[in-house]
Amino acid sequence: MSHVAILGAGVVGMTSAWYLRQAGFEVTVIDREPAAAMQTTFANGGQISVSHATPWANPDTPLKALKWLFREDAPLLFRLRSDKAQLKWALAFLQECSAARTDSNLVQMVHLGLYSRAALQALRADIDIQYDQQTRGIMHFYTAKAEFDAAMAPTQRMQELGCERHVIDINTAVSLEPALYPIAHKLIGATYTSQDESGNAHLFTQRLGERCIEAGVKFMYNTKVLGLNLDQDEGRTCPRIHSITIEPAGENAQSFTADSFVLALGSYSPILAKPLGINLPIFPAKGYSATYQINPRAPHLAPFVSLIDDEFKLVTSRLGDKFRVAGTAEFNGYNLELNPTRCAAITRRVQQLFPKGIIASSVEYWTGLRPMTPSNVPLIGRAHQGHVRHGSSHPRGQLDNLWLNTGHGTLGWTHACGSAKALSELMLGLTPKVDFDFVGL
């Protein structure tokens, strides 16, 4: 039985572990945290949102980013730094903002999203996993006409690709989600995708981890991955990882061997890949979330339908008796400090929308690093040396046993099951039934 080591125990790493184990591999998961889903997956927006596929890199973004440059509470904020990696990433991001690239990237994300949502639904039915899921769809609502008008073309494009996102009028929006009634007079319009979902990604990942253990997956927590070690045999046609260097808590650095390795470390993936000559165009985008206790005296005034506030780049999900609001993106390197101004902006918007549905004083703020590629399209497939992007390959520099499942940006939870299922099939030598540009093929 071939042994696979998965580096990273977030939702992408854990789903990879599940599908690879189901495919017959021996699997070990390695993570520096004491448990699963303690970083980017910990308190994300909770949405399975195929309909949220419009890339951040689109023709409207450069002008918006300039307007937001000196706004501390801006939905998209670039911190100007003397950082070559950030500058290189920003230039690549600008290249992806053309209309043609935007459409191409949207197609990739919708295809993967539809495949992944179906995989999650099948998995849930198969193992009866519960994670505060809501299957009431996702609604984009608009309080600014310009944002509503800008959503029409992507909505139509998604429909053409099979995503059932439809424009609805205000009466229909309020009927679907009565918590919007108090602000109905402020709404310009909405779109609705009935098959999209929401749920607690942290809870899902930890419970799937329990199922993985039952299935025979091994876990090494509190263990840092320090490096990937290339086989120095020059007679090989393709480079190969012969081991990784790990550092378990309280112990010295040591080698760990496996037949194959899966890099699922999100924003930290480029750090491990770079010494091998693998350029992963991933830069951390700091996202924020706020979690509120739902008002027990008026629970109906907090939404059940998962919402997307496109004007403020926020998403909402009801998770049991909690209400999660997440979003925005701050490009500030690997900084994980909470910015009080950005936190306050989230609560201010929530109080404008649902003042009586939540207990504002109960708020718990969190921030995590989303692994963003310039195109917003994740990197899934066999690693190769040189510059990597979706669909890229390098026959001479292809690494025989290093696989990528990283760079999922804001849609890691949405794309996790599909990415992992496809990766398991690729590693079996099969062709996944999804039209997606995998790496290294």
CSV table of C-alpha atoms in Angstrom, one decimal:
chain,number,residue,atom,x,y,z
A,1,MET,CA,0.0,0.0,0.0
A,2,SER,CA,1.4,3.4,-1.0
A,3,HIS,CA,2.0,5.8,1.9
A,4,VAL,CA,1.0,9.5,1.5
A,5,ALA,CA,2.0,12.2,3.9
A,6,ILE,CA,-0.3,15.2,3.9
A,7,LEU,CA,1.2,18.4,5.1
A,8,GLY,CA,-1.6,20.5,6.7
A,9,ALA,CA,-4.7,19.6,8.7
A,10,GLY,CA,-7.1,22.3,7.6
A,11,VAL,CA,-10.3,21.5,5.6
A,12,VAL,CA,-8.3,21.0,2.4
A,13,GLY,CA,-5.8,18.7,4.1
A,14,MET,CA,-8.4,16.8,6.0
A,15,THR,CA,-10.6,16.1,3.0
A,16,SER,CA,-7.5,15.1,1.1
A,17,ALA,CA,-6.8,12.6,3.9
A,18,TRP,CA,-10.3,11.2,3.7
A,19,TYR,CA,-10.5,10.7,0.0
A,20,LEU,CA,-7.0,9.3,-0.3
A,21,ARG,CA,-7.7,6.8,2.5
A,22,GLN,CA,-10.9,5.8,0.7
A,23,ALA,CA,-8.9,5.3,-2.4
A,24,GLY,CA,-6.7,2.8,-0.6
A,25,PHE,CA,-3.6,4.8,0.4
A,26,GLU,CA,-1.9,4.7,3.7
A,27,VAL,CA,-2.2,8.2,5.0
A,28,THR,CA,-0.4,10.3,7.6
A,29,VAL,CA,-1.4,14.0,8.3
A,30,ILE,CA,1.2,16.3,9.7
A,31,ASP,CA,0.4,19.7,11.2
A,32,ARG,CA,2.1,22.2,13.6
A,33,GLU,CA,-1.1,22.9,15.5
A,34,PRO,CA,-2.4,20.6,18.4
A,35,ALA,CA,-5.6,19.8,16.5
A,36,ALA,CA,-7.3,20.1,13.1
A,37,ALA,CA,-8.6,23.3,11.5
A,38,MET,CA,-6.9,25.7,13.9
A,39,GLN,CA,-5.7,28.2,11.3
A,40,THR,CA,-7.6,29.5,8.2
A,41,THR,CA,-10.4,27.0,8.6
A,42,PHE,CA,-11.0,27.9,12.3
A,43,ALA,CA,-13.6,30.7,12.0
A,44,ASN,CA,-14.2,31.3,8.3
A,45,GLY,CA,-17.5,32.5,6.7
A,46,GLY,CA,-18.9,29.0,6.5
A,47,GLN,CA,-20.3,29.1,3.0
A,48,ILE,CA,-20.4,26.4,0.3
A,49,SER,CA,-20.9,29.1,-2.4
A,50,VAL,CA,-20.6,28.1,-6.0
A,51,SER,CA,-22.3,31.4,-6.7
A,52,HIS,CA,-19.5,33.4,-5.2
A,53,ALA,CA,-17.2,32.7,-8.1
A,54,THR,CA,-16.5,36.2,-9.4
A,55,PRO,CA,-12.7,36.5,-9.0
A,56,TRP,CA,-11.3,39.3,-6.9
A,57,ALA,CA,-9.2,40.0,-9.9
A,58,ASN,CA,-11.6,41.6,-12.3
A,59,PRO,CA,-11.8,44.8,-14.4
A,60,ASP,CA,-13.4,46.8,-11.7
A,61,THR,CA,-11.0,45.9,-8.9
A,62,PRO,CA,-7.9,48.1,-9.7
A,63,LEU,CA,-9.9,51.4,-9.5
A,64,LYS,CA,-11.7,50.3,-6.4
A,65,ALA,CA,-8.4,49.3,-4.8
A,66,LEU,CA,-6.9,52.7,-5.5
A,67,LYS,CA,-10.0,54.4,-3.9
A,68,TRP,CA,-9.7,52.1,-0.9
A,69,LEU,CA,-5.9,52.4,-0.6
A,70,PHE,CA,-5.9,54.8,2.4
A,71,ARG,CA,-9.2,53.5,4.0
A,72,GLU,CA,-8.4,51.5,7.1
A,73,ASP,CA,-11.8,49.7,6.9
A,74,ALA,CA,-11.7,49.1,3.1
A,75,PRO,CA,-13.1,45.7,1.9
A,76,LEU,CA,-9.8,45.2,-0.1
A,77,LEU,CA,-6.7,46.8,1.5
A,78,PHE,CA,-3.2,46.6,0.1
A,79,ARG,CA,-0.6,47.5,2.8
A,80,LEU,CA,2.3,49.0,0.8
A,81,ARG,CA,5.4,47.0,1.9
A,82,SER,CA,9.0,46.7,0.8
A,83,ASP,CA,8.3,43.1,-0.1
A,84,LYS,CA,9.3,41.7,-3.5
A,85,ALA,CA,6.9,38.8,-3.2
A,86,GLN,CA,4.0,41.1,-2.6
A,87,LEU,CA,5.0,43.3,-5.5
A,88,LYS,CA,5.4,40.3,-7.8
A,89,TRP,CA,2.0,39.0,-6.7
A,90,ALA,CA,0.3,42.3,-7.2
A,91,LEU,CA,1.6,42.7,-10.8
A,92,ALA,CA,0.4,39.2,-11.6
A,93,PHE,CA,-3.0,40.1,-10.0
A,94,LEU,CA,-3.3,43.1,-12.2
A,95,GLN,CA,-2.7,40.9,-15.3
A,96,GLU,CA,-5.6,38.7,-14.2
A,97,CYS,CA,-7.9,41.7,-14.1
A,98,SER,CA,-8.6,41.7,-17.9
A,99,ALA,CA,-12.1,40.8,-19.0
A,100,ALA,CA,-10.8,37.7,-20.8
A,101,ARG,CA,-8.8,36.4,-17.8
A,102,THR,CA,-11.6,37.1,-15.4
A,103,ASP,CA,-14.1,35.1,-17.5
A,104,SER,CA,-11.6,32.2,-17.9
A,105,ASN,CA,-10.9,32.1,-14.1
A,106,LEU,CA,-14.7,32.3,-13.3
A,107,VAL,CA,-15.3,29.3,-15.5
A,108,GLN,CA,-12.6,27.3,-13.6
A,109,MET,CA,-14.1,28.2,-10.3
A,110,VAL,CA,-17.7,27.4,-11.2
A,111,HIS,CA,-16.7,24.0,-12.7
A,112,LEU,CA,-14.7,23.1,-9.6
A,113,GLY,CA,-17.4,24.5,-7.3
A,114,LEU,CA,-20.2,22.5,-8.8
A,115,TYR,CA,-18.1,19.3,-8.7
A,116,SER,CA,-17.1,20.0,-5.1
A,117,ARG,CA,-20.6,20.9,-3.8
A,118,ALA,CA,-21.9,17.6,-5.2
A,119,ALA,CA,-18.9,15.7,-3.6
A,120,LEU,CA,-19.7,17.3,-0.2
A,121,GLN,CA,-23.4,16.4,-0.5
A,122,ALA,CA,-22.5,12.8,-1.4
A,123,LEU,CA,-20.1,12.6,1.5
A,124,ARG,CA,-22.6,13.9,4.0
A,125,ALA,CA,-25.2,11.4,2.8
A,126,ASP,CA,-22.6,8.6,2.9
A,127,ILE,CA,-21.3,9.1,6.4
A,128,ASP,CA,-24.0,11.2,8.0
A,129,ILE,CA,-21.7,14.0,9.2
A,130,GLN,CA,-23.3,16.9,11.0
A,131,TYR,CA,-21.7,20.4,11.3
A,132,ASP,CA,-24.5,23.0,11.8
A,133,GLN,CA,-25.2,22.8,8.1
A,134,GLN,CA,-28.0,24.9,6.5
A,135,THR,CA,-29.3,23.9,3.1
A,136,ARG,CA,-31.4,27.0,2.5
A,137,GLY,CA,-29.3,28.4,-0.3
A,138,ILE,CA,-27.2,31.6,-0.6
A,139,MET,CA,-28.5,35.0,-1.4
A,140,HIS,CA,-26.4,38.0,-2.7
A,141,PHE,CA,-28.2,41.2,-1.6
A,142,TYR,CA,-27.4,44.7,-2.8
A,143,THR,CA,-27.9,48.1,-1.3
A,144,ALA,CA,-25.9,49.9,-4.0
A,145,LYS,CA,-27.2,50.1,-7.6
A,146,ALA,CA,-23.7,50.0,-9.1
A,147,GLU,CA,-22.9,46.7,-7.3
A,148,PHE,CA,-26.2,45.2,-8.4
A,149,ASP,CA,-25.7,46.3,-12.0
A,150,ALA,CA,-22.2,44.8,-11.9
A,151,ALA,CA,-23.5,41.5,-10.7
A,152,MET,CA,-25.8,40.9,-13.7
A,153,ALA,CA,-23.2,39.7,-16.3
A,154,PRO,CA,-21.5,37.3,-13.9
A,155,THR,CA,-24.8,35.9,-12.8
A,156,GLN,CA,-25.8,35.2,-16.4
A,157,ARG,CA,-22.4,33.7,-17.0
A,158,MET,CA,-22.8,31.4,-14.0
A,159,GLN,CA,-26.2,30.3,-15.2
A,160,GLU,CA,-24.7,29.3,-18.6
A,161,LEU,CA,-22.1,27.2,-16.8
A,162,GLY,CA,-24.8,25.3,-14.8
A,163,CYS,CA,-24.8,27.3,-11.5
A,164,GLU,CA,-28.5,28.0,-10.7
A,165,ARG,CA,-27.9,31.7,-9.5
A,166,HIS,CA,-31.0,33.7,-10.4
A,167,VAL,CA,-32.0,37.4,-10.1
A,168,ILE,CA,-34.9,37.9,-7.7
A,169,ASP,CA,-37.0,40.9,-6.8
A,170,ILE,CA,-37.1,42.5,-3.3
A,171,ASN,CA,-40.4,40.9,-2.4
A,172,THR,CA,-39.0,37.4,-3.2
A,173,ALA,CA,-35.8,38.2,-1.3
A,174,VAL,CA,-37.7,39.2,1.8
A,175,SER,CA,-40.0,36.1,1.5
A,176,LEU,CA,-37.0,33.8,1.4
A,177,GLU,CA,-35.3,35.6,4.3
A,178,PRO,CA,-37.7,37.5,6.5
A,179,ALA,CA,-34.8,38.9,8.6
A,180,LEU,CA,-34.3,41.3,5.6
A,181,TYR,CA,-37.7,42.9,6.0
A,182,PRO,CA,-36.5,45.8,8.3
A,183,ILE,CA,-34.1,46.9,5.6
A,184,ALA,CA,-36.2,46.1,2.5
A,185,HIS,CA,-36.5,49.8,1.7
A,186,LYS,CA,-32.7,49.9,1.3
A,187,LEU,CA,-32.4,46.9,-1.0
A,188,ILE,CA,-31.8,47.4,-4.7
A,189,GLY,CA,-32.1,43.8,-5.7
A,190,ALA,CA,-30.8,40.3,-5.0
A,191,THR,CA,-29.7,37.0,-6.5
A,192,TYR,CA,-30.4,33.6,-5.1
A,193,THR,CA,-28.7,30.2,-5.5
A,194,SER,CA,-30.9,27.5,-3.9
A,195,GLN,CA,-28.4,24.7,-4.0
A,196,ASP,CA,-25.6,26.5,-2.2
A,197,GLU,CA,-25.2,25.8,1.5
A,198,SER,CA,-23.5,26.9,4.7
A,199,GLY,CA,-22.0,25.2,7.8
A,200,ASN,CA,-19.3,25.2,10.4
A,201,ALA,CA,-16.1,24.4,8.5
A,202,HIS,CA,-14.1,24.0,11.8
A,203,LEU,CA,-16.6,21.5,13.1
A,204,PHE,CA,-16.8,19.6,9.8
A,205,THR,CA,-13.0,19.3,9.6
A,206,GLN,CA,-12.7,18.0,13.2
A,207,ARG,CA,-15.5,15.5,12.8
A,208,LEU,CA,-14.2,14.3,9.5
A,209,GLY,CA,-10.9,13.9,11.3
A,210,GLU,CA,-12.6,11.5,13.7
A,211,ARG,CA,-13.9,9.5,10.8
A,212,CYS,CA,-10.4,9.5,9.3
A,213,ILE,CA,-8.9,8.0,12.5
A,214,GLU,CA,-11.6,5.3,12.4
A,215,ALA,CA,-10.6,4.6,8.8
A,216,GLY,CA,-6.9,4.2,9.8
A,217,VAL,CA,-5.4,7.7,9.0
A,218,LYS,CA,-2.6,8.6,11.3
A,219,PHE,CA,-2.0,12.1,12.7
A,220,MET,CA,1.1,13.9,13.8
A,221,TYR,CA,0.0,17.1,15.5
A,222,ASN,CA,2.3,19.7,17.2
A,223,THR,CA,4.8,18.9,14.5
A,224,LYS,CA,6.5,21.5,12.3
A,225,VAL,CA,7.4,20.7,8.7
A,226,LEU,CA,10.8,22.4,8.2
A,227,GLY,CA,11.7,21.4,4.7
A,228,LEU,CA,11.2,19.1,1.7
A,229,ASN,CA,14.3,17.1,0.7
A,230,LEU,CA,15.0,16.3,-2.9
A,231,ASP,CA,16.6,13.0,-4.0
A,232,GLN,CA,20.1,13.8,-5.3
A,233,ASP,CA,20.2,10.9,-7.8
A,234,GLU,CA,21.0,12.7,-11.1
A,235,GLY,CA,20.0,9.6,-13.0
A,236,ARG,CA,16.3,10.2,-12.4
A,237,THR,CA,14.2,11.6,-15.2
A,238,CYS,CA,12.1,13.6,-12.7
A,239,PRO,CA,13.2,15.1,-9.4
A,240,ARG,CA,11.7,13.3,-6.3
A,241,ILE,CA,11.2,14.0,-2.7
A,242,HIS,CA,12.9,11.4,-0.6
A,243,SER,CA,11.9,12.7,2.8
A,244,ILE,CA,10.8,15.8,4.7
A,245,THR,CA,12.4,17.3,7.8
A,246,ILE,CA,10.0,17.6,10.7
A,247,GLU,CA,10.3,18.9,14.3
A,248,PRO,CA,7.8,17.4,16.7
A,249,ALA,CA,7.2,19.5,19.8
A,250,GLY,CA,10.0,19.1,22.4
A,251,GLU,CA,12.1,17.0,20.1
A,252,ASN,CA,15.0,17.6,17.7
A,253,ALA,CA,14.5,17.9,13.9
A,254,GLN,CA,14.3,14.5,12.2
A,255,SER,CA,13.5,12.9,8.8
A,256,PHE,CA,10.1,11.5,7.8
A,257,THR,CA,9.7,9.4,4.7
A,258,ALA,CA,6.7,8.5,2.6
A,259,ASP,CA,6.1,7.4,-1.0
A,260,SER,CA,4.3,10.7,-1.9
A,261,PHE,CA,3.6,14.1,-0.3
A,262,VAL,CA,0.7,16.4,-0.5
A,263,LEU,CA,1.3,20.1,0.1
A,264,ALA,CA,-1.8,21.5,1.7
A,265,LEU,CA,-0.4,24.2,3.9
A,266,GLY,CA,-2.3,27.2,2.4
A,267,SER,CA,-0.4,30.5,2.7
A,268,TYR,CA,2.7,28.7,4.0
A,269,SER,CA,3.0,26.4,1.0
A,270,PRO,CA,5.3,28.7,-1.0
A,271,ILE,CA,7.8,28.8,1.9
A,272,LEU,CA,8.4,25.1,1.7
A,273,ALA,CA,8.3,24.9,-2.1
A,274,LYS,CA,10.6,27.8,-2.9
A,275,PRO,CA,13.9,26.1,-1.9
A,276,LEU,CA,13.1,23.3,-4.5
A,277,GLY,CA,12.8,25.9,-7.3
A,278,ILE,CA,8.9,25.7,-7.2
A,279,ASN,CA,7.4,29.1,-7.5
A,280,LEU,CA,3.8,29.0,-6.1
A,281,PRO,CA,2.1,32.4,-6.8
A,282,ILE,CA,0.3,32.4,-3.4
A,283,PHE,CA,0.2,35.4,-1.1
A,284,PRO,CA,-1.6,35.6,2.2
A,285,ALA,CA,-4.8,37.7,2.3
A,286,LYS,CA,-5.8,38.4,5.9
A,287,GLY,CA,-9.5,37.8,6.3
A,288,TYR,CA,-11.6,38.8,9.3
A,289,SER,CA,-14.6,37.2,11.0
A,290,ALA,CA,-17.0,38.2,13.8
A,291,THR,CA,-19.1,35.7,15.6
A,292,TYR,CA,-22.2,36.8,17.6
A,293,GLN,CA,-24.6,35.2,19.9
A,294,ILE,CA,-28.1,35.2,18.3
A,295,ASN,CA,-30.6,37.1,20.4
A,296,PRO,CA,-32.6,34.4,22.1
A,297,ARG,CA,-35.6,36.9,22.5
A,298,ALA,CA,-35.7,37.5,18.7
A,299,PRO,CA,-33.9,34.7,16.9
A,300,HIS,CA,-36.1,35.2,13.8
A,301,LEU,CA,-34.4,38.5,13.3
A,302,ALA,CA,-31.1,36.8,12.5
A,303,PRO,CA,-31.0,35.3,9.0
A,304,PHE,CA,-31.3,31.6,8.4
A,305,VAL,CA,-30.4,31.9,4.7
A,306,SER,CA,-26.7,32.4,4.2
A,307,LEU,CA,-26.1,35.9,2.8
A,308,ILE,CA,-23.4,37.8,0.8
A,309,ASP,CA,-23.2,41.5,1.1
A,310,ASP,CA,-21.3,42.3,-2.1
A,311,GLU,CA,-21.0,46.1,-1.4
A,312,PHE,CA,-19.0,45.4,1.9
A,313,LYS,CA,-17.5,42.1,0.8
A,314,LEU,CA,-19.0,40.2,3.8
A,315,VAL,CA,-20.7,36.8,4.0
A,316,THR,CA,-23.0,35.6,6.8
A,317,SER,CA,-23.9,32.2,8.1
A,318,ARG,CA,-26.1,30.9,10.9
A,319,LEU,CA,-24.2,28.3,12.9
A,320,GLY,CA,-26.4,26.8,15.6
A,321,ASP,CA,-27.1,29.6,18.1
A,322,LYS,CA,-24.2,31.7,16.6
A,323,PHE,CA,-24.2,34.2,13.7
A,324,ARG,CA,-20.9,34.3,11.8
A,325,VAL,CA,-20.0,37.3,9.6
A,326,ALA,CA,-16.7,37.2,7.6
A,327,GLY,CA,-14.9,38.8,4.8
A,328,THR,CA,-12.7,41.6,3.6
A,329,ALA,CA,-9.1,41.1,2.5
A,330,GLU,CA,-6.0,42.7,3.8
A,331,PHE,CA,-2.7,42.1,2.0
A,332,ASN,CA,-0.2,42.6,4.8
A,333,GLY,CA,2.2,39.7,4.6
A,334,TYR,CA,1.9,37.1,7.4
A,335,ASN,CA,0.7,39.6,10.0
A,336,LEU,CA,-2.1,38.1,12.2
A,337,GLU,CA,-2.8,41.0,14.4
A,338,LEU,CA,-6.5,42.1,14.7
A,339,ASN,CA,-7.1,45.6,13.4
A,340,PRO,CA,-9.7,47.2,15.7
A,341,THR,CA,-10.9,49.5,12.9
A,342,ARG,CA,-11.6,46.6,10.6
A,343,CYS,CA,-13.3,44.7,13.3
A,344,ALA,CA,-15.5,47.6,14.3
A,345,ALA,CA,-16.5,48.1,10.6
A,346,ILE,CA,-17.9,44.5,10.5
A,347,THR,CA,-20.0,45.1,13.6
A,348,ARG,CA,-21.1,48.4,12.4
A,349,ARG,CA,-22.4,46.9,9.2
A,350,VAL,CA,-24.1,44.0,11.1
A,351,GLN,CA,-25.9,46.5,13.4
A,352,GLN,CA,-27.1,48.4,10.3
A,353,LEU,CA,-28.6,45.2,8.9
A,354,PHE,CA,-29.7,43.0,11.8
A,355,PRO,CA,-29.5,45.2,15.0
A,356,LYS,CA,-32.1,43.2,17.0
A,357,GLY,CA,-31.1,39.7,15.7
A,358,ILE,CA,-27.7,39.5,17.4
A,359,ILE,CA,-26.1,40.5,20.7
A,360,ALA,CA,-23.3,42.8,19.6
A,361,SER,CA,-21.5,42.8,22.9
A,362,SER,CA,-21.0,39.0,22.6
A,363,VAL,CA,-18.8,39.4,19.6
A,364,GLU,CA,-15.6,37.3,19.1
A,365,TYR,CA,-13.3,38.5,16.4
A,366,TRP,CA,-10.8,36.4,14.5
A,367,THR,CA,-8.4,36.7,11.6
A,368,GLY,CA,-6.8,34.1,9.3
A,369,LEU,CA,-4.6,34.0,6.2
A,370,ARG,CA,-6.3,33.0,3.0
A,371,PRO,CA,-3.9,31.5,0.4
A,372,MET,CA,-4.7,33.7,-2.6
A,373,THR,CA,-3.4,33.1,-6.1
A,374,PRO,CA,-3.6,36.1,-8.5
A,375,SER,CA,-6.3,34.3,-10.5
A,376,ASN,CA,-8.2,33.1,-7.5
A,377,VAL,CA,-8.0,29.6,-9.0
A,378,PRO,CA,-6.4,27.0,-6.7
A,379,LEU,CA,-3.4,24.8,-7.6
A,380,ILE,CA,-4.3,21.1,-7.7
A,381,GLY,CA,-2.1,18.4,-9.2
A,382,ARG,CA,1.5,17.3,-9.6
A,383,ALA,CA,4.1,19.9,-8.6
A,384,HIS,CA,6.7,21.1,-11.0
A,385,GLN,CA,9.7,23.4,-10.8
A,386,GLY,CA,9.5,26.9,-12.1
A,387,HIS,CA,6.4,29.2,-12.2
A,388,VAL,CA,3.2,27.3,-11.3
A,389,ARG,CA,-0.3,28.3,-12.2
A,390,HIS,CA,-3.5,26.4,-12.9
A,391,GLY,CA,-2.9,24.3,-16.0
A,392,SER,CA,0.9,24.8,-16.0
A,393,SER,CA,3.4,22.0,-16.5
A,394,HIS,CA,7.2,21.5,-16.8
A,395,PRO,CA,8.1,18.0,-18.0
A,396,ARG,CA,11.7,18.2,-17.1
A,397,GLY,CA,11.1,19.8,-13.7
A,398,GLN,CA,8.0,17.8,-12.7
A,399,LEU,CA,8.4,16.3,-9.3
A,400,ASP,CA,7.5,12.6,-9.3
A,401,ASN,CA,5.9,12.4,-5.9
A,402,LEU,CA,5.0,15.9,-4.7
A,403,TRP,CA,1.4,16.9,-5.1
A,404,LEU,CA,-0.3,20.3,-4.7
A,405,ASN,CA,-3.7,21.0,-3.1
A,406,THR,CA,-3.3,24.7,-2.1
A,407,GLY,CA,-4.1,28.3,-3.0
A,408,HIS,CA,-7.8,28.1,-2.5
A,409,GLY,CA,-8.2,31.7,-1.4
A,410,THR,CA,-11.6,32.7,-0.1
A,411,LEU,CA,-13.2,29.4,-1.4
A,412,GLY,CA,-11.3,26.8,0.5
A,413,TRP,CA,-14.4,25.4,2.2
A,414,THR,CA,-16.4,25.5,-1.0
A,415,HIS,CA,-13.7,23.7,-3.1
A,416,ALA,CA,-12.3,21.4,-0.4
A,417,CYS,CA,-14.2,18.1,-1.1
A,418,GLY,CA,-13.9,18.5,-4.9
A,419,SER,CA,-10.2,19.3,-4.8
A,420,ALA,CA,-9.5,16.3,-2.5
A,421,LYS,CA,-11.6,13.9,-4.5
A,422,ALA,CA,-10.0,15.0,-7.8
A,423,LEU,CA,-6.5,14.8,-6.2
A,424,SER,CA,-7.1,11.2,-5.0
A,425,GLU,CA,-8.2,10.2,-8.6
A,426,LEU,CA,-5.1,11.9,-10.1
A,427,MET,CA,-2.9,10.1,-7.7
A,428,LEU,CA,-4.5,6.8,-8.8
A,429,GLY,CA,-3.7,7.7,-12.4
A,430,LEU,CA,-7.4,8.4,-13.2
A,431,THR,CA,-9.0,11.4,-14.9
A,432,PRO,CA,-11.4,13.4,-12.6
A,433,LYS,CA,-14.8,14.0,-14.0
A,434,VAL,CA,-14.5,17.8,-13.9
A,435,ASP,CA,-13.4,20.3,-16.5
A,436,PHE,CA,-10.6,21.9,-14.6
A,437,ASP,CA,-7.0,22.9,-15.4
A,438,PHE,CA,-5.0,20.7,-13.1
A,439,VAL,CA,-1.3,21.4,-12.5
A,440,GLY,CA,1.4,19.2,-14.0
A,441,LEU,CA,-0.7,17.2,-16.5
